[in-house]
Amino acid sequence: MQERYFQKEIETMPAEQMKQLQSEKLVKQVKHVYENVPYYRDLMDKKGVTPDDIKSIEDLHKLPFLSKADLRDAYPYGLLAKPLKDCVRIQSTSGTTGRRVVAFYTQHDVDLWEDCCARAIVAAGGTDEDVCQVAYGYGLFTGGPGLNGGSHKVGCLTLPMSSGFTDRQIQFMTDLNATILCCTPSYAAYIGETLEEKGFKPEDIPLKAGIFGAEPWTEEMRRGIEKTLGIKAYDIYGLTETTGPGVAFECSEQTGMHINEDHFYAEIIDPDTGEVLPEGSKGELVFTSLDKEAFPLLRYRTRDICVLSRKKCSCGRTLIKMAKPMGRSDDMLIIRGVNVFPSQIETVLLNEGYQPNYQIIVDRKGNTDTFDVNVEMTAEHFSDTVSGVTALEKKLAEAMKVMLGINPTVHLVAPKSIVRSEGKAVRVIDKRKLHD
Ligand code: ADP
Ligand code: ZN
């Protein structure tokens, strides 16, 4: 298939030219922020940096970082860089890890965000012939509004479903021949499971592609969803603080997501020292918004851990790529001194033939952490003897021990007993926090 682009000139721009464009935008942006955001001006003054010190993208490292704590501190208007009368939209984070933060958009900001989502849809094969079912939540959450806007820009027939009401999702999908599904990967898995129960085979489902993001998901989960729905599943990444989904998106190669670096400049830093790390190093992702007007964060620490790569991509895009972030630094659990990411558990489950329906429960008894994983039994594994179930639980616990280095207690629970997610899945219940 001939590769298509939404904004070819930008998406395939030679690296040197991109750097030039980024530098020009950065110089302007730093002035704009310094003049209009006293909160950030104070941070720059404390660091002894002025806008005159920033002459190109090479000088970016001189600027101070912003963190989620700053956003909470400055809530609601402290980081706003435009008069409210120039703003047309507010969105808010999902509050996965604490108090929500709000972001502001001018019409220009909404436009560039929707362009980013449109690039993602086109990269997933979308055209004006497609019917795009948006099953991300609408409202304050950025998923629905972002993909909705992108879908309009591409000219798809847009089904603004929002999340939930799964029977209705399926009815509209099949009656109106939806070809592209946009939602969280956990909701896509749930829709797939429901379709399967209703007797749909992958070839009966009109979808050809899915654009799934807003939460971490594994390659194993991707393969599972692709198989059940009979589609190609593309990753999409973003966060409210920068705009929403579409900061980075996957192309046909499916080996990482191209960052829309004409709008968002990415750095990888050592999360402990703040030092900028060379390309290819694993570390915390930091974004600088190069041309947003209302809420232009500079050097915002995402807490997402990943790797950047400029390796040539077969799709022809020259935009830098980021690896799938496998969870945030604050998603990482420390159990009995060992680092555990929920995504590692998901990988084991899918490799062992289970569904990604699980919940991790961590608690503390005396001075020792307890570590339990509830996993749904599947029809293939079903055993009607207690010893049969115990043997399965033991086998899973052993596979997890090999992956993690510590031993969980696995409980196989009844199918459908773990609550399904229509948005971001809640995988971890850490009861230790309640005792502190
Ligand atoms: P919250 O921080 O409250 O969840 P957002 O809805 O803005 O608010 O979520 C942004 C976060 O979601 C990102 O920082 C990242 O951790 C996660 N995320 C988004 N897309 C992806 C993706 N494709 N893969 C992994 N994580 C993702
Ligand atoms: Zn590519």
Short mmCIF file of C-alpha atoms and ligand atoms in Angstrom, two decimals:
data_model
loop_
_atom_site.label_atom_id
_atom_site.label_comp_id
_atom_site.label_asym_id
_atom_site.label_seq_id
_atom_site.Cartn_x
_atom_site.Cartn_y
_atom_site.Cartn_z
CA MET A 1 0.00 0.00 0.00
CA GLN A 2 1.24 3.47 -0.87
CA GLU A 3 1.99 5.26 2.42
CA ARG A 4 -0.24 8.26 2.98
CA TYR A 5 0.37 11.26 5.20
CA PHE A 6 -1.88 13.97 6.61
CA GLN A 7 0.80 16.68 6.51
CA LYS A 8 3.50 15.20 4.32
CA GLU A 9 5.86 18.16 4.34
CA ILE A 10 6.14 18.06 8.13
CA GLU A 11 5.95 14.29 8.58
CA THR A 12 8.77 13.64 6.12
CA MET A 13 10.84 16.78 6.77
CA PRO A 14 14.63 16.22 6.73
CA ALA A 15 16.08 16.22 10.27
CA GLU A 16 18.19 19.37 9.83
CA GLN A 17 15.23 21.36 8.60
CA MET A 18 13.11 20.08 11.49
CA LYS A 19 15.76 21.21 13.95
CA GLN A 20 15.75 24.66 12.37
CA LEU A 21 11.95 24.84 12.64
CA GLN A 22 12.04 23.68 16.25
CA SER A 23 14.70 26.24 17.12
CA GLU A 24 12.72 29.11 15.61
CA LYS A 25 9.59 28.05 17.45
CA LEU A 26 11.41 27.54 20.75
CA VAL A 27 12.97 31.01 20.77
CA LYS A 28 9.52 32.57 20.30
CA GLN A 29 7.87 30.25 22.78
CA VAL A 30 10.34 30.96 25.59
CA LYS A 31 9.73 34.71 25.16
CA HIS A 32 5.97 34.16 25.18
CA VAL A 33 6.14 32.11 28.37
CA TYR A 34 8.59 34.43 30.13
CA GLU A 35 6.44 37.44 29.41
CA ASN A 36 3.10 35.86 30.27
CA VAL A 37 3.60 33.19 32.91
CA PRO A 38 4.98 34.64 36.17
CA TYR A 39 5.20 31.13 37.66
CA TYR A 40 7.66 29.96 35.01
CA ARG A 41 9.45 33.34 34.89
CA ASP A 42 10.24 32.87 38.60
CA LEU A 43 11.65 29.39 37.90
CA MET A 44 13.83 30.82 35.10
CA ASP A 45 14.96 33.73 37.27
CA LYS A 46 15.92 31.32 40.04
CA LYS A 47 17.98 29.34 37.55
CA GLY A 48 19.50 32.55 36.18
CA VAL A 49 18.25 32.00 32.62
CA THR A 50 16.67 34.69 30.45
CA PRO A 51 14.98 34.33 27.05
CA ASP A 52 18.16 35.77 25.47
CA ASP A 53 20.05 32.65 26.55
CA ILE A 54 17.83 30.49 24.34
CA LYS A 55 18.99 30.83 20.74
CA SER A 56 18.25 27.34 19.45
CA ILE A 57 17.02 23.92 20.49
CA GLU A 58 20.58 23.17 21.69
CA ASP A 59 19.98 25.63 24.55
CA LEU A 60 16.86 23.86 25.79
CA HIS A 61 18.75 22.09 28.58
CA LYS A 62 19.34 25.45 30.27
CA LEU A 63 15.64 25.81 31.08
CA PRO A 64 14.10 24.58 34.34
CA PHE A 65 11.79 21.56 34.43
CA LEU A 66 8.11 21.60 35.22
CA SER A 67 6.53 18.72 37.06
CA LYS A 68 3.03 17.59 37.89
CA ALA A 69 3.56 19.10 41.35
CA ASP A 70 4.04 22.51 39.67
CA LEU A 71 0.80 22.02 37.79
CA ARG A 72 -1.04 21.23 40.97
CA ASP A 73 0.63 24.17 42.69
CA ALA A 74 -0.32 26.55 39.92
CA TYR A 75 -3.89 25.21 39.61
CA PRO A 76 -5.99 26.51 38.00
CA TYR A 77 -4.63 29.61 36.22
CA GLY A 78 -0.98 29.80 37.27
CA LEU A 79 0.48 28.45 34.01
CA LEU A 80 -1.97 30.11 31.66
CA ALA A 81 -0.18 32.18 29.02
CA LYS A 82 -3.13 33.82 27.28
CA PRO A 83 -6.07 35.89 28.54
CA LEU A 84 -9.05 33.67 29.30
CA LYS A 85 -11.07 35.49 26.65
CA ASP A 86 -8.71 34.00 24.02
CA CYS A 87 -9.24 30.45 25.30
CA VAL A 88 -11.98 28.26 23.89
CA ARG A 89 -11.58 24.94 25.73
CA ILE A 90 -10.62 23.31 28.98
CA GLN A 91 -9.71 19.63 29.34
CA SER A 92 -8.54 17.78 32.40
CA THR A 93 -6.37 14.78 33.23
CA SER A 94 -8.00 11.52 34.27
CA GLY A 95 -6.55 11.89 37.73
CA THR A 96 -5.00 8.43 37.57
CA THR A 97 -2.26 9.35 40.00
CA GLY A 98 -3.69 12.17 42.05
CA ARG A 99 -5.49 15.47 41.86
CA ARG A 100 -6.60 16.41 38.38
CA VAL A 101 -4.93 19.21 36.50
CA VAL A 102 -6.64 21.42 33.94
CA ALA A 103 -5.27 22.51 30.58
CA PHE A 104 -6.43 25.44 28.46
CA TYR A 105 -6.64 25.72 24.67
CA THR A 106 -7.01 28.57 22.21
CA GLN A 107 -8.60 27.76 18.85
CA HIS A 108 -5.07 27.54 17.41
CA ASP A 109 -4.19 24.95 20.08
CA VAL A 110 -7.29 22.86 19.40
CA ASP A 111 -6.43 22.97 15.71
CA LEU A 112 -2.88 21.76 16.10
CA TRP A 113 -4.02 19.01 18.46
CA GLU A 114 -6.64 17.81 15.98
CA ASP A 115 -4.02 17.87 13.22
CA CYS A 116 -1.87 15.56 15.34
CA CYS A 117 -4.79 13.15 15.78
CA ALA A 118 -5.51 13.33 12.06
CA ARG A 119 -1.88 12.33 11.36
CA ALA A 120 -2.45 9.30 13.58
CA ILE A 121 -5.66 8.29 11.82
CA VAL A 122 -4.07 8.60 8.37
CA ALA A 123 -1.04 6.61 9.55
CA ALA A 124 -3.45 3.86 10.60
CA GLY A 125 -4.82 3.81 7.04
CA GLY A 126 -7.75 6.17 7.59
CA THR A 127 -9.27 8.15 4.70
CA ASP A 128 -12.51 10.04 4.03
CA GLU A 129 -14.03 6.68 3.05
CA ASP A 130 -13.78 5.43 6.64
CA VAL A 131 -16.31 5.28 9.43
CA CYS A 132 -14.48 6.11 12.63
CA GLN A 133 -16.04 4.96 15.90
CA VAL A 134 -14.70 7.04 18.77
CA ALA A 135 -15.25 5.07 21.97
CA TYR A 136 -12.89 7.03 24.18
CA GLY A 137 -14.70 9.01 26.84
CA TYR A 138 -15.95 12.45 25.79
CA GLY A 139 -15.96 15.36 28.18
CA LEU A 140 -13.05 16.54 30.28
CA PHE A 141 -10.99 13.50 29.26
CA THR A 142 -8.99 14.30 26.13
CA GLY A 143 -9.44 10.94 24.36
CA GLY A 144 -12.90 11.51 22.85
CA PRO A 145 -12.58 15.17 21.83
CA GLY A 146 -9.06 14.65 20.39
CA LEU A 147 -9.84 11.70 18.13
CA ASN A 148 -13.23 13.21 17.24
CA GLY A 149 -11.50 16.34 15.93
CA GLY A 150 -8.86 14.31 14.09
CA SER A 151 -11.51 12.14 12.49
CA HIS A 152 -13.34 15.23 11.18
CA LYS A 153 -10.10 16.61 9.75
CA VAL A 154 -9.46 13.39 7.85
CA GLY A 155 -13.04 13.49 6.65
CA CYS A 156 -14.08 10.17 8.15
CA LEU A 157 -17.72 9.68 9.02
CA THR A 158 -17.40 10.09 12.77
CA LEU A 159 -19.39 8.08 15.31
CA PRO A 160 -19.05 10.04 18.57
CA MET A 161 -19.98 7.09 20.81
CA SER A 162 -18.00 7.97 23.94
CA SER A 163 -17.15 5.00 26.16
CA GLY A 164 -19.50 2.46 27.72
CA PHE A 165 -22.85 1.01 26.63
CA THR A 166 -21.03 -1.85 24.97
CA ASP A 167 -24.12 -3.37 23.35
CA ARG A 168 -24.83 -0.05 21.68
CA GLN A 169 -21.18 0.19 20.54
CA ILE A 170 -21.57 -3.17 18.87
CA GLN A 171 -24.90 -2.32 17.32
CA PHE A 172 -23.57 0.90 15.77
CA MET A 173 -20.32 -0.78 14.75
CA THR A 174 -22.11 -3.47 12.82
CA ASP A 175 -25.14 -1.49 11.55
CA LEU A 176 -23.04 1.43 10.33
CA ASN A 177 -19.97 -0.56 9.27
CA ALA A 178 -17.39 1.16 11.43
CA THR A 179 -13.94 0.57 9.96
CA ILE A 180 -11.76 2.26 12.58
CA LEU A 181 -12.21 1.92 16.35
CA CYS A 182 -10.60 4.40 18.75
CA CYS A 183 -10.62 3.62 22.49
CA THR A 184 -8.38 2.44 25.32
CA PRO A 185 -6.78 -0.97 24.71
CA SER A 186 -8.54 -2.39 27.75
CA TYR A 187 -11.90 -1.28 26.37
CA ALA A 188 -10.99 -2.68 22.94
CA ALA A 189 -10.28 -6.04 24.60
CA TYR A 190 -13.64 -5.88 26.35
CA ILE A 191 -15.50 -5.00 23.15
CA GLY A 192 -13.69 -7.92 21.47
CA GLU A 193 -14.65 -10.29 24.26
CA THR A 194 -18.29 -9.20 24.04
CA LEU A 195 -18.35 -9.62 20.25
CA GLU A 196 -16.91 -13.11 20.63
CA GLU A 197 -19.59 -14.02 23.16
CA LYS A 198 -22.26 -12.83 20.79
CA GLY A 199 -20.88 -15.25 18.21
CA PHE A 200 -19.07 -12.77 15.94
CA LYS A 201 -16.06 -14.13 14.07
CA PRO A 202 -13.28 -11.67 13.19
CA GLU A 203 -14.39 -11.77 9.54
CA ASP A 204 -17.94 -10.68 10.53
CA ILE A 205 -16.61 -7.51 12.14
CA PRO A 206 -16.39 -4.53 9.74
CA LEU A 207 -13.37 -2.96 11.50
CA LYS A 208 -10.01 -2.86 9.75
CA ALA A 209 -7.95 -0.82 12.21
CA GLY A 210 -7.93 0.33 15.81
CA ILE A 211 -6.19 3.29 17.41
CA PHE A 212 -5.66 2.45 21.04
CA GLY A 213 -3.87 4.36 23.76
CA ALA A 214 -4.14 6.43 26.94
CA GLU A 215 -2.77 3.57 29.04
CA PRO A 216 0.11 1.09 28.84
CA TRP A 217 -0.50 -2.15 26.95
CA THR A 218 1.77 -4.96 25.92
CA GLU A 219 2.64 -6.45 22.53
CA GLU A 220 0.90 -9.64 23.67
CA MET A 221 -2.27 -7.67 24.33
CA ARG A 222 -1.97 -6.07 20.88
CA ARG A 223 -1.79 -9.47 19.22
CA GLY A 224 -4.82 -10.67 21.21
CA ILE A 225 -6.96 -7.68 20.19
CA GLU A 226 -5.82 -7.91 16.56
CA LYS A 227 -6.84 -11.53 16.43
CA THR A 228 -10.26 -11.17 18.07
CA LEU A 229 -11.30 -8.10 16.08
CA GLY A 230 -9.52 -9.06 12.85
CA ILE A 231 -7.77 -5.70 12.64
CA LYS A 232 -4.40 -4.00 12.79
CA ALA A 233 -4.07 -2.26 16.16
CA TYR A 234 -2.07 0.98 16.36
CA ASP A 235 -0.75 2.64 19.46
CA ILE A 236 -1.31 6.33 20.20
CA TYR A 237 0.19 8.34 23.02
CA GLY A 238 -0.46 11.65 24.65
CA LEU A 239 -1.19 13.49 27.83
CA THR A 240 -3.51 16.30 28.76
CA GLU A 241 -0.64 18.52 29.82
CA THR A 242 0.70 18.66 26.25
CA THR A 243 -2.73 18.51 24.48
CA GLY A 244 -4.05 14.95 24.70
CA PRO A 245 -3.76 11.92 22.41
CA GLY A 246 -1.75 12.40 19.23
CA VAL A 247 1.50 13.62 20.76
CA ALA A 248 2.88 10.43 19.20
CA PHE A 249 1.34 7.81 16.94
CA GLU A 250 2.20 4.53 15.32
CA CYS A 251 2.68 3.96 11.59
CA SER A 252 2.48 0.79 9.49
CA GLU A 253 5.85 -0.41 10.80
CA GLN A 254 4.46 -0.70 14.37
CA THR A 255 7.87 -0.40 16.00
CA GLY A 256 7.28 2.63 18.18
CA MET A 257 5.40 5.88 17.83
CA HIS A 258 6.42 8.92 15.77
CA ILE A 259 6.41 12.03 17.92
CA ASN A 260 4.85 15.11 16.37
CA GLU A 261 8.07 16.92 17.04
CA ASP A 262 7.19 20.05 15.11
CA HIS A 263 4.88 20.75 18.09
CA PHE A 264 6.40 18.74 20.95
CA TYR A 265 10.13 18.48 21.46
CA ALA A 266 11.10 15.33 23.34
CA GLU A 267 14.06 14.73 25.65
CA ILE A 268 14.99 11.70 27.72
CA ILE A 269 16.45 12.46 31.13
CA ASP A 270 17.80 10.52 34.05
CA PRO A 271 14.86 10.75 36.48
CA ASP A 272 17.18 11.00 39.47
CA THR A 273 19.71 13.59 38.28
CA GLY A 274 17.76 15.42 35.55
CA GLU A 275 20.69 14.95 33.17
CA VAL A 276 19.75 14.74 29.47
CA LEU A 277 20.59 11.29 28.12
CA PRO A 278 21.74 10.46 24.58
CA GLU A 279 19.39 8.92 21.98
CA GLY A 280 18.74 5.27 22.69
CA SER A 281 18.95 5.58 26.50
CA LYS A 282 16.06 4.58 28.68
CA GLY A 283 14.78 7.34 30.93
CA GLU A 284 12.01 9.77 31.70
CA LEU A 285 10.31 11.47 28.80
CA VAL A 286 10.22 15.29 28.92
CA PHE A 287 8.18 17.42 26.52
CA THR A 288 8.45 21.04 25.48
CA SER A 289 5.47 22.47 23.74
CA LEU A 290 6.90 24.50 20.86
CA ASP A 291 3.88 26.38 19.63
CA LYS A 292 0.87 25.98 21.88
CA GLU A 293 -0.47 29.34 22.98
CA ALA A 294 -2.64 28.96 26.08
CA PHE A 295 -0.89 26.26 28.08
CA PRO A 296 2.65 26.04 26.75
CA LEU A 297 4.59 23.82 29.11
CA LEU A 298 8.36 23.90 28.79
CA ARG A 299 10.39 20.84 29.78
CA TYR A 300 7.44 19.04 31.35
CA ARG A 301 8.40 15.83 33.11
CA THR A 302 5.88 13.16 32.10
CA ARG A 303 7.17 10.43 34.48
CA ASP A 304 6.72 8.05 31.53
CA ILE A 305 9.75 5.84 31.07
CA CYS A 306 10.82 5.12 27.50
CA VAL A 307 13.48 5.30 24.79
CA LEU A 308 13.78 7.58 21.72
CA SER A 309 15.09 6.52 18.33
CA ARG A 310 15.93 8.30 15.07
CA LYS A 311 16.36 5.05 13.17
CA LYS A 312 15.04 5.30 9.62
CA CYS A 313 11.41 4.16 9.39
CA SER A 314 10.00 2.25 6.44
CA CYS A 315 6.89 4.48 6.38
CA GLY A 316 8.99 7.41 5.17
CA ARG A 317 8.26 9.58 8.18
CA THR A 318 11.33 11.31 9.59
CA LEU A 319 9.69 12.20 12.91
CA ILE A 320 11.62 10.80 15.88
CA LYS A 321 10.11 7.68 17.45
CA MET A 322 9.43 6.75 21.05
CA ALA A 323 9.16 3.20 22.31
CA LYS A 324 5.94 2.12 23.95
CA PRO A 325 6.07 3.51 27.50
CA MET A 326 5.65 0.49 29.72
CA GLY A 327 4.19 2.42 32.60
CA ARG A 328 5.10 5.52 34.46
CA SER A 329 7.79 5.79 37.04
CA ASP A 330 4.95 6.12 39.55
CA ASP A 331 3.11 3.04 38.21
CA MET A 332 6.07 1.01 39.31
CA LEU A 333 5.40 -0.92 42.46
CA ILE A 334 8.16 -1.71 44.87
CA ILE A 335 7.25 -5.00 46.49
CA ARG A 336 9.65 -6.48 49.00
CA GLY A 337 12.28 -4.20 47.53
CA VAL A 338 11.79 -5.43 43.98
CA ASN A 339 10.56 -3.21 41.11
CA VAL A 340 7.37 -4.55 39.56
CA PHE A 341 5.49 -3.09 36.58
CA PRO A 342 1.92 -4.30 35.97
CA SER A 343 2.87 -4.70 32.29
CA GLN A 344 5.28 -7.51 33.22
CA ILE A 345 2.44 -9.44 34.80
CA GLU A 346 0.28 -8.84 31.75
CA THR A 347 3.00 -10.27 29.52
CA VAL A 348 3.19 -13.45 31.59
CA LEU A 349 -0.59 -13.91 31.60
CA LEU A 350 -0.93 -13.56 27.87
CA ASN A 351 2.05 -15.84 27.22
CA GLU A 352 0.41 -18.47 29.41
CA GLY A 353 -2.83 -18.23 27.45
CA TYR A 354 -4.87 -16.15 29.92
CA GLN A 355 -6.81 -12.96 29.15
CA PRO A 356 -5.55 -9.57 30.32
CA ASN A 357 -8.15 -9.52 33.09
CA TYR A 358 -6.22 -9.27 36.32
CA GLN A 359 -5.77 -7.25 39.44
CA ILE A 360 -2.72 -6.87 41.63
CA ILE A 361 -3.29 -6.45 45.34
CA VAL A 362 -0.42 -5.35 47.51
CA ASP A 363 -0.66 -5.07 51.27
CA ARG A 364 1.61 -5.25 54.29
CA LYS A 365 1.48 -7.79 57.09
CA GLY A 366 3.86 -6.85 59.87
CA ASN A 367 6.94 -5.71 57.99
CA THR A 368 6.43 -7.87 54.95
CA ASP A 369 4.66 -6.92 51.75
CA THR A 370 2.01 -9.32 50.54
CA PHE A 371 1.63 -9.66 46.79
CA ASP A 372 -1.52 -11.25 45.36
CA VAL A 373 -2.59 -11.46 41.75
CA ASN A 374 -6.18 -12.30 40.87
CA VAL A 375 -6.53 -13.76 37.40
CA GLU A 376 -9.67 -14.88 35.64
CA MET A 377 -9.97 -18.55 34.80
CA THR A 378 -10.53 -19.21 31.10
CA ALA A 379 -12.56 -21.96 29.44
CA GLU A 380 -9.34 -23.56 28.08
CA HIS A 381 -7.79 -23.78 31.52
CA PHE A 382 -10.94 -24.82 33.30
CA SER A 383 -10.47 -27.48 35.92
CA ASP A 384 -13.17 -28.78 38.24
CA THR A 385 -10.87 -30.18 40.86
CA VAL A 386 -9.29 -28.17 43.63
CA SER A 387 -5.92 -29.79 42.98
CA GLY A 388 -6.22 -28.93 39.29
CA VAL A 389 -6.80 -25.26 40.07
CA THR A 390 -3.98 -25.20 42.62
CA ALA A 391 -1.58 -26.65 40.07
CA LEU A 392 -2.54 -23.95 37.54
CA GLU A 393 -2.09 -21.23 40.15
CA LYS A 394 1.31 -22.58 41.03
CA LYS A 395 2.40 -22.72 37.41
CA LEU A 396 1.38 -19.09 36.85
CA ALA A 397 3.09 -17.95 40.04
CA GLU A 398 6.28 -19.66 38.91
CA ALA A 399 6.18 -17.98 35.50
CA MET A 400 5.71 -14.63 37.26
CA LYS A 401 8.60 -15.34 39.57
CA VAL A 402 10.87 -15.92 36.55
CA MET A 403 9.80 -12.55 35.09
CA LEU A 404 9.82 -10.50 38.31
CA GLY A 405 12.24 -12.16 40.66
CA ILE A 406 9.69 -12.40 43.46
CA ASN A 407 6.90 -14.80 44.20
CA PRO A 408 3.27 -13.67 44.02
CA THR A 409 0.30 -15.61 45.30
CA VAL A 410 -1.93 -16.26 42.32
CA HIS A 411 -5.68 -16.74 42.68
CA LEU A 412 -7.68 -18.01 39.75
CA VAL A 413 -11.08 -16.40 40.02
CA ALA A 414 -14.35 -16.96 38.18
CA PRO A 415 -14.60 -15.69 34.59
CA LYS A 416 -16.07 -12.14 34.44
CA SER A 417 -15.52 -11.53 38.14
CA ILE A 418 -12.92 -8.81 37.59
CA VAL A 419 -14.61 -5.58 36.66
CA ARG A 420 -14.10 -4.52 33.03
CA SER A 421 -12.82 -1.11 32.09
CA GLU A 422 -14.48 1.24 29.65
CA GLY A 423 -11.67 3.74 30.04
CA LYS A 424 -8.32 3.32 31.75
CA ALA A 425 -8.09 -0.03 33.54
CA VAL A 426 -7.37 -0.11 37.27
CA ARG A 427 -4.80 -2.87 37.64
CA VAL A 428 -3.36 -2.20 41.06
CA ILE A 429 -4.85 -1.95 44.52
CA ASP A 430 -2.06 -0.90 46.83
CA LYS A 431 -3.48 -1.13 50.33
CA ARG A 432 -0.14 -0.19 51.88
CA LYS A 433 -0.86 3.44 51.08
CA LEU A 434 -3.94 3.28 53.29
CA HIS A 435 -1.89 2.26 56.31
CA ASP A 436 0.77 5.00 55.94
P1 ADP B 1 -3.61 10.98 33.90
O1 ADP B 1 -2.18 11.39 34.08
O2 ADP B 1 -4.50 11.46 34.98
O3 ADP B 1 -3.82 9.54 33.54
P2 ADP B 1 -4.03 11.65 31.10
O4 ADP B 1 -5.37 11.15 30.72
O5 ADP B 1 -3.59 12.91 30.48
O6 ADP B 1 -4.02 11.83 32.64
O7 ADP B 1 -3.00 10.48 30.79
C1 ADP B 1 -1.72 10.62 30.24
C2 ADP B 1 -0.89 9.44 30.60
O8 ADP B 1 -1.44 8.23 30.08
C3 ADP B 1 0.51 9.48 30.00
O9 ADP B 1 1.39 10.28 30.75
C4 ADP B 1 0.90 8.00 30.02
O10 ADP B 1 1.36 7.62 31.28
C5 ADP B 1 -0.40 7.30 29.75
N1 ADP B 1 -0.48 6.95 28.33
C6 ADP B 1 -1.10 7.60 27.34
N2 ADP B 1 -1.00 6.95 26.16
C7 ADP B 1 -0.26 5.85 26.39
C8 ADP B 1 0.21 4.75 25.57
N3 ADP B 1 -0.07 4.67 24.28
N4 ADP B 1 0.97 3.81 26.17
C9 ADP B 1 1.26 3.88 27.48
N5 ADP B 1 0.84 4.85 28.30
C10 ADP B 1 0.08 5.83 27.77
ZN ZN B 2 7.05 5.05 10.57
#
